[in-house]
Short mmCIF file of C-alpha atoms in Angstrom, two decimals:
data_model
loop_
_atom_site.label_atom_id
_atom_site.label_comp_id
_atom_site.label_asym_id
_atom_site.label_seq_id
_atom_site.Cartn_x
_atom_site.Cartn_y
_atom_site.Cartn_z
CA UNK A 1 10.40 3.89 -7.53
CA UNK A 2 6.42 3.21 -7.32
CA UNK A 3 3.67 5.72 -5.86
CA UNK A 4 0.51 6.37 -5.78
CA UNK A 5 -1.19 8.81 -7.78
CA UNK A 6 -1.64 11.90 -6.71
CA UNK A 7 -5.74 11.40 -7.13
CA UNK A 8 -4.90 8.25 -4.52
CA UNK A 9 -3.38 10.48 -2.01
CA UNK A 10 -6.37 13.57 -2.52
CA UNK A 11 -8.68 10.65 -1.34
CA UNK A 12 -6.41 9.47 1.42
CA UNK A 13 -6.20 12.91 2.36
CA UNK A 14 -2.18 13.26 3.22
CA UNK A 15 0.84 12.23 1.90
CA UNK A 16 3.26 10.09 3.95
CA UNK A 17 7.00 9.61 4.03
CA UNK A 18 6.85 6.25 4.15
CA UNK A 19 4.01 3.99 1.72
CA UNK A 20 3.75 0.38 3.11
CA UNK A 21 0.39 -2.19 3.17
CA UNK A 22 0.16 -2.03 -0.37
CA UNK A 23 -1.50 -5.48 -1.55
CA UNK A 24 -0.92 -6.55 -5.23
CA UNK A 25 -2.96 -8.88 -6.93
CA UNK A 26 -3.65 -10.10 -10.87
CA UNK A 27 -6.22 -9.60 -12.93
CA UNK A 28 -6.76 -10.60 -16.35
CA UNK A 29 -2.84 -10.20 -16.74
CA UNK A 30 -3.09 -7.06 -14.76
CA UNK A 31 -1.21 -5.74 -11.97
CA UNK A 32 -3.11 -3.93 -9.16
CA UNK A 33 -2.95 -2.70 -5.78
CA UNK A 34 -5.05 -2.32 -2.75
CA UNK A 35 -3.23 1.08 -1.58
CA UNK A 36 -6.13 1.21 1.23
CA UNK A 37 -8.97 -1.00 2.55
CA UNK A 38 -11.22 1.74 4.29
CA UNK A 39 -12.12 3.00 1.79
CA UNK A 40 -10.77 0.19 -0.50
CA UNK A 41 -8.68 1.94 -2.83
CA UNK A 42 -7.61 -0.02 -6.03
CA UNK A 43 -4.68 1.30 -8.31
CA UNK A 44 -3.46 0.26 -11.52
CA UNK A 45 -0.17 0.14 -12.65
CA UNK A 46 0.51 0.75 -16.53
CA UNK A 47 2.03 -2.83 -17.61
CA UNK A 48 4.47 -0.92 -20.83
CA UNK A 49 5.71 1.88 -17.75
CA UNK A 50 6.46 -1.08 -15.84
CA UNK A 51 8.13 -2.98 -18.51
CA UNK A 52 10.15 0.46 -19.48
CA UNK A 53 10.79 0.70 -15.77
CA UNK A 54 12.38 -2.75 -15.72
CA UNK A 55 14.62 -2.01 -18.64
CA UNK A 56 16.20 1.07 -16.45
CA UNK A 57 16.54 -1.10 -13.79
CA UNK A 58 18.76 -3.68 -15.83
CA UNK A 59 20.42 -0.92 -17.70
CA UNK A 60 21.50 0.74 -14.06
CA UNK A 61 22.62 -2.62 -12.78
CA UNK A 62 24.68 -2.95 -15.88
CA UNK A 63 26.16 0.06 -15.99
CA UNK A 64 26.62 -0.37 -11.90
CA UNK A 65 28.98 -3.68 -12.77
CA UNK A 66 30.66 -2.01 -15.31
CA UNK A 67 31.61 0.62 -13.18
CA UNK A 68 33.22 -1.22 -10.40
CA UNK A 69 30.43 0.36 -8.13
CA UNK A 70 29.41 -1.97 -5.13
CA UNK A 71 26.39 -3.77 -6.36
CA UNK A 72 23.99 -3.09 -2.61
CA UNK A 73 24.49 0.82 -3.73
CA UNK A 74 21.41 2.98 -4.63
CA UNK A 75 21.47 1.99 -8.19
CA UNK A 76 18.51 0.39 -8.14
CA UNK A 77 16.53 3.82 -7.81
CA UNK A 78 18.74 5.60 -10.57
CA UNK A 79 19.61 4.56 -14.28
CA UNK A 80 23.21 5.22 -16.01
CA UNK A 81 24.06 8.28 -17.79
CA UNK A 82 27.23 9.25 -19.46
CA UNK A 83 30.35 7.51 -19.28
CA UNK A 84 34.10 9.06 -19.80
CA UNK A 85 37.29 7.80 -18.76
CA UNK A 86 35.71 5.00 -16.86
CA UNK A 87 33.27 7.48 -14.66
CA UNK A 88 29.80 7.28 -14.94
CA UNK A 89 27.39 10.08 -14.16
CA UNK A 90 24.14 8.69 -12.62
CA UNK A 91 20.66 10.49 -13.47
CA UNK A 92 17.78 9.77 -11.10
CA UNK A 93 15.19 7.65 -12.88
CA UNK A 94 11.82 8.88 -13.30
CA UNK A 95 8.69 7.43 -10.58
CA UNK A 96 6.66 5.26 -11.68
CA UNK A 97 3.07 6.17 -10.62
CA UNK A 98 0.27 4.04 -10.14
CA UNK A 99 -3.20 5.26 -10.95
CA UNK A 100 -6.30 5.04 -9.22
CA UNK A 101 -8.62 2.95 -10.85
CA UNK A 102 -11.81 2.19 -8.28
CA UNK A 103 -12.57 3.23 -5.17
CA UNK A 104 -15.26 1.47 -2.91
CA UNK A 105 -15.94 2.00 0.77
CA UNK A 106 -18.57 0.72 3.70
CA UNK A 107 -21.90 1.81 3.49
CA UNK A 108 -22.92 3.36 6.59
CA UNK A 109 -26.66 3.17 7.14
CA UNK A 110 -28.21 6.07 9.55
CA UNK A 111 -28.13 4.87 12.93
CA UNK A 112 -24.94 2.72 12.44
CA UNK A 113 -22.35 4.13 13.80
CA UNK A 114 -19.09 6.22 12.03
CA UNK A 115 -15.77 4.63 11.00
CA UNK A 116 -14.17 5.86 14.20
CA UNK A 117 -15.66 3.05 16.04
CA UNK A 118 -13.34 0.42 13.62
CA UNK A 119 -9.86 -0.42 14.23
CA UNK A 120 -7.47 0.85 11.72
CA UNK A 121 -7.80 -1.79 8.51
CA UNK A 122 -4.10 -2.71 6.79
CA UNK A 123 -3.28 -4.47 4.22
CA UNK A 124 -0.92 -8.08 4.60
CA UNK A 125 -1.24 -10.91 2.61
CA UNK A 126 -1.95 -10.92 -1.21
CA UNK A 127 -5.29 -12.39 -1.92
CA UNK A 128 -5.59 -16.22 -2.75
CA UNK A 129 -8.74 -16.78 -5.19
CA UNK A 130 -11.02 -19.15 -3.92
CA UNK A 131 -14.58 -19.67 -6.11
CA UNK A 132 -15.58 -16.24 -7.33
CA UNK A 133 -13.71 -14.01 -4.57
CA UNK A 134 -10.51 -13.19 -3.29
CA UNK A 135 -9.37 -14.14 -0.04
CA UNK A 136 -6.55 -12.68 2.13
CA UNK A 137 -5.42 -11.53 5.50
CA UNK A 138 -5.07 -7.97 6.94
CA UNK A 139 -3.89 -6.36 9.91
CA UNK A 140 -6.27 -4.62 11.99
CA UNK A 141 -4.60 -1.77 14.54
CA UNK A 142 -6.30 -0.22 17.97
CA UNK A 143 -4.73 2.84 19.64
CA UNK A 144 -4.93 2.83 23.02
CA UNK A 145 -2.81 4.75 25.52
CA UNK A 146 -0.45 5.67 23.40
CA UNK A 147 0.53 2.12 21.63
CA UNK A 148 -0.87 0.26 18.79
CA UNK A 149 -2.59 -3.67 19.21
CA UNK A 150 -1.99 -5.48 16.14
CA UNK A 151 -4.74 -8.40 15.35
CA UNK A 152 -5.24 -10.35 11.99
CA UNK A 153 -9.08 -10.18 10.38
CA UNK A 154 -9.42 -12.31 7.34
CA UNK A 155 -11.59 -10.36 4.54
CA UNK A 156 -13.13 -11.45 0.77
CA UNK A 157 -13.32 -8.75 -2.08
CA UNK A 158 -15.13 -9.60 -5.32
CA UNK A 159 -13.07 -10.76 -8.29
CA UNK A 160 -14.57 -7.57 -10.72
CA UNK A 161 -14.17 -3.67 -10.47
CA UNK A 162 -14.85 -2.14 -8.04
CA UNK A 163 -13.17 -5.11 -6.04
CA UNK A 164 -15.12 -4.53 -3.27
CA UNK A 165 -14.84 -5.76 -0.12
CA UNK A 166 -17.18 -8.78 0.83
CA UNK A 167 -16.84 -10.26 3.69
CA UNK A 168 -14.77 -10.28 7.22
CA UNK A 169 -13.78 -12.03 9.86
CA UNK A 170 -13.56 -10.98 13.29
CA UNK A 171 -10.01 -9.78 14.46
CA UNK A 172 -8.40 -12.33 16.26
CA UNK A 173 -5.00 -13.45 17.94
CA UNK A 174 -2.89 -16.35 16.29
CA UNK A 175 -2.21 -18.41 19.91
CA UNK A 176 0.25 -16.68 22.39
CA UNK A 177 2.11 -14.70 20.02
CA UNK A 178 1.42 -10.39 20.05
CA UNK A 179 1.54 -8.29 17.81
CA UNK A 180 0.99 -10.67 14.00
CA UNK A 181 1.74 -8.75 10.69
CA UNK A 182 0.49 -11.25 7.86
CA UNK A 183 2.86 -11.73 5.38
CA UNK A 184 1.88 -14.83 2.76
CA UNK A 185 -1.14 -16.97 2.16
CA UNK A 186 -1.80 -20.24 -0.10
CA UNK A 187 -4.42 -22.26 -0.49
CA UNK A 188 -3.51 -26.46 -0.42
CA UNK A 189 -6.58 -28.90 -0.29
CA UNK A 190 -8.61 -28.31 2.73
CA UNK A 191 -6.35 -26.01 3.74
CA UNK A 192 -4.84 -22.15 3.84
CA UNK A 193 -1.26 -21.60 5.36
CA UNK A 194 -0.92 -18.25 6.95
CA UNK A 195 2.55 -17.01 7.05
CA UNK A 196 2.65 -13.87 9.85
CA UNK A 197 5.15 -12.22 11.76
CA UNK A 198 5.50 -12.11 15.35
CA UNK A 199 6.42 -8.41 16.62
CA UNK A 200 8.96 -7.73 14.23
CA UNK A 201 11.54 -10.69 15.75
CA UNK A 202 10.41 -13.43 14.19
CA UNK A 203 7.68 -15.65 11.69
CA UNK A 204 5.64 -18.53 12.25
CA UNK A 205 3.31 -20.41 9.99
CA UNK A 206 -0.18 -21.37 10.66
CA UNK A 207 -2.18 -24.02 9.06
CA UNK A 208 -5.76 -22.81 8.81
CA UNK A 209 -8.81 -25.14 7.95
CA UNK A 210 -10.16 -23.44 4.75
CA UNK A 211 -13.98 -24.21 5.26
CA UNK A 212 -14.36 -23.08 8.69
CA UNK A 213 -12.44 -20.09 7.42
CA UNK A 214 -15.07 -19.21 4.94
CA UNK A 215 -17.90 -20.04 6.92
CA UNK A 216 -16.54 -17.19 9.41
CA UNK A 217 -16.44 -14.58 7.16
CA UNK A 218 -19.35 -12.12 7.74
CA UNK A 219 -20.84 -10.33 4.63
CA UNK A 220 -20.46 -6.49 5.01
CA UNK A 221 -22.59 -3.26 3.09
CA UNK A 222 -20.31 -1.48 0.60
CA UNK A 223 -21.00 1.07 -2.10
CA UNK A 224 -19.24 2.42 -4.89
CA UNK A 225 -17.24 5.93 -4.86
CA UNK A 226 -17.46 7.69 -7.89
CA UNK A 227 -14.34 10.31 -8.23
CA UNK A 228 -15.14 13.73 -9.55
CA UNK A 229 -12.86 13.12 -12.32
CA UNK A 230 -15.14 9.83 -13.56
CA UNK A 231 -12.44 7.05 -15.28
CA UNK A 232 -9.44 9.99 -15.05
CA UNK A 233 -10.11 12.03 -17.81
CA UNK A 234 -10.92 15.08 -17.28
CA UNK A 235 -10.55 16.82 -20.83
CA UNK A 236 -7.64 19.10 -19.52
CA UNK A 237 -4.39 18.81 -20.65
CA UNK A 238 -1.89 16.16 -18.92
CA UNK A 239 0.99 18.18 -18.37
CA UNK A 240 -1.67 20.62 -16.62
CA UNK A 241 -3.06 17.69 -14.72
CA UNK A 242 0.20 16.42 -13.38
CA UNK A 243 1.28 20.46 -12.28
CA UNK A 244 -2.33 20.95 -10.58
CA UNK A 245 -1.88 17.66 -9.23
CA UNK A 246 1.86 18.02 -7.94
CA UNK A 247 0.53 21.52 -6.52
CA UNK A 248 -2.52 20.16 -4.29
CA UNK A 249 -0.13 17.35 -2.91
CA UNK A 250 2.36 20.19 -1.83
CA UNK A 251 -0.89 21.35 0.18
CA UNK A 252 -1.86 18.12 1.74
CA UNK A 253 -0.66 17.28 5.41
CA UNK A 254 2.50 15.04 5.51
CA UNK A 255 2.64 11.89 8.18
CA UNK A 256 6.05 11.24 9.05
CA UNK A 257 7.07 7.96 11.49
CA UNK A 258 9.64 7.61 13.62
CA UNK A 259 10.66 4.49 14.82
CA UNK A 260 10.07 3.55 18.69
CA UNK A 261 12.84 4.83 20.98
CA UNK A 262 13.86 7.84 18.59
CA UNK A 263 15.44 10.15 20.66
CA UNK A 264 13.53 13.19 21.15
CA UNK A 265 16.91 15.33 19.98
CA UNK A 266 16.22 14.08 16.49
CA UNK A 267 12.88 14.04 16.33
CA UNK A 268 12.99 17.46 16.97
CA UNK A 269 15.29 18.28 14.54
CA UNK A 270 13.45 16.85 11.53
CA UNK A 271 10.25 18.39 12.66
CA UNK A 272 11.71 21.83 12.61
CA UNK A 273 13.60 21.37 9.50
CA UNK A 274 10.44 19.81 7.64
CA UNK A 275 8.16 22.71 8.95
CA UNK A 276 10.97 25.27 7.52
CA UNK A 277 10.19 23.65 4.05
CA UNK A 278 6.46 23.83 3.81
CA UNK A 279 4.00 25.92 4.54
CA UNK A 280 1.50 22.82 5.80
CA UNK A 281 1.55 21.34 9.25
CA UNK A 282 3.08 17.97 9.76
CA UNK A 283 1.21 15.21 11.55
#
């Protein structure tokens, strides 16, 4: 399992029961991971955990076959343990946590208005490179009334730390079809190919004329956010780090979702027993 540091979260300011919009991209043989575009939060994932990580998983899926145990089971969050008599015992494999390695946000000038005024900014497709930025698609989300308009914004962020963001487009509709998640993006000739989905029931693919793409991209102000704790070290010890850390996280308000048409019975029900196991409110 992957998440975020807890440093990540501190900035997000709450935890969540579900982590989704995460937007990987490569460099220098790196993995990282846009966790959140306002601010744009950029984590880095340790390439030898991963690797180690990846040798659980095959170990788990080993020991899964060997076991007789149906292969679309759980396994893939757990490693193998023990086996006697042709029962295995199954330990729970330890997270693998990505750090936070740059933060960078919009500058807000006096006079210009406060974030509140922007949609919500998602994350979709991973970023294509095209000369010396990245390009990809987000989702932008307005609440109104209750309900949530999804629109797609294309965006730039620069190819070196912080990675900040660029440029933007306007949002904008693809045609007739509501509510467009972006999923893929690649660059061909004169051309990008959007791959979105269309209110959760199906996908389409749009072919999008790269120039006139770029030419609608409208630079934005951004500044670098320097963390109290500097590159992450913070001369304390790690183990105390991770407790402190594990300890303020406990503290921080937890989002939970429910999916549309839950009935208000069960909704209920998790609310109260998720309030009975922390003293923090739940949003």
């Amino acid at each position: 399992a992957l998440r975020a540091s807890w440093r990540a979260m501190r900035l997000m300011g709450r935890r969540s029961d579900v982590e989704k919009n995460w937007v990987p991209f490569v460099v220098d043989g790196a993995l990282l991971l846009s966790y959140c575009l306002d601010p744009h939060i950029v984590l880095r994932v340790d390439p030898h955990a991963m690797a180690a990580a990846a040798d659980t998983a095959d170990a788990a899926s080993e020991a899964a076959r060997a076991a007789g145990e149906n292969k679309h089971s759980t396994l893939k969050h757990e490693k193998a343990g023990a086996c006697e008599g042709g029962a295995c015992t199954i330990e729970p494999v330890a997270t693998l946590t990505a750090e936070l390695a740059h933060v960078s946000r919009f500058a807000r000038p006096a006079g210009s208005g406060s974030a509140s005024e922007r949609p919500l900014l998602r994350g979709g497709t991973p970023p294509v490179r095209i000369g010396g930025r990245f390009v990809a698609f987000m989702h932008t989300v307005h609440r109104h009334a209750g309900r949530s308009l999804y629109m797609l914004a294309a965006y730039s962020f620069e190819r070196s730390p912080p990675y900040a963001i660029s440029a933007m487009t306007r949002p904008f509709v693809m045609g007739e079809h509501g509510t467009p998640y972006p999923i893929g993006l690649i660059v061909s000739g004169r051309h990008l190919y959007l791959s979105y989905g269309v209110a959760d029931a199906e996908w389409a693919i749009a072919k999008l004329d790269k120039q006139r793409l770029l030419e609608a991209l409208v630079p934005v102000l951004t500044e670098e956010v320097v963390s109290e704790e500097g590159d992450g070290a913070t001369g304390e010890d790690e183990g105390d780090v991770e407790q402190d850390g594990e300890a303020e996280l406990s503290a921080l308000p937890l989002q939970l979702h429910f999916f549309r048409g839950t009935p208000n019975a069960v909704r209920d029900q998790v609310l109260t027993t998720m309030r009975a196991g922390q003293s923090q409110g739940v949003t």
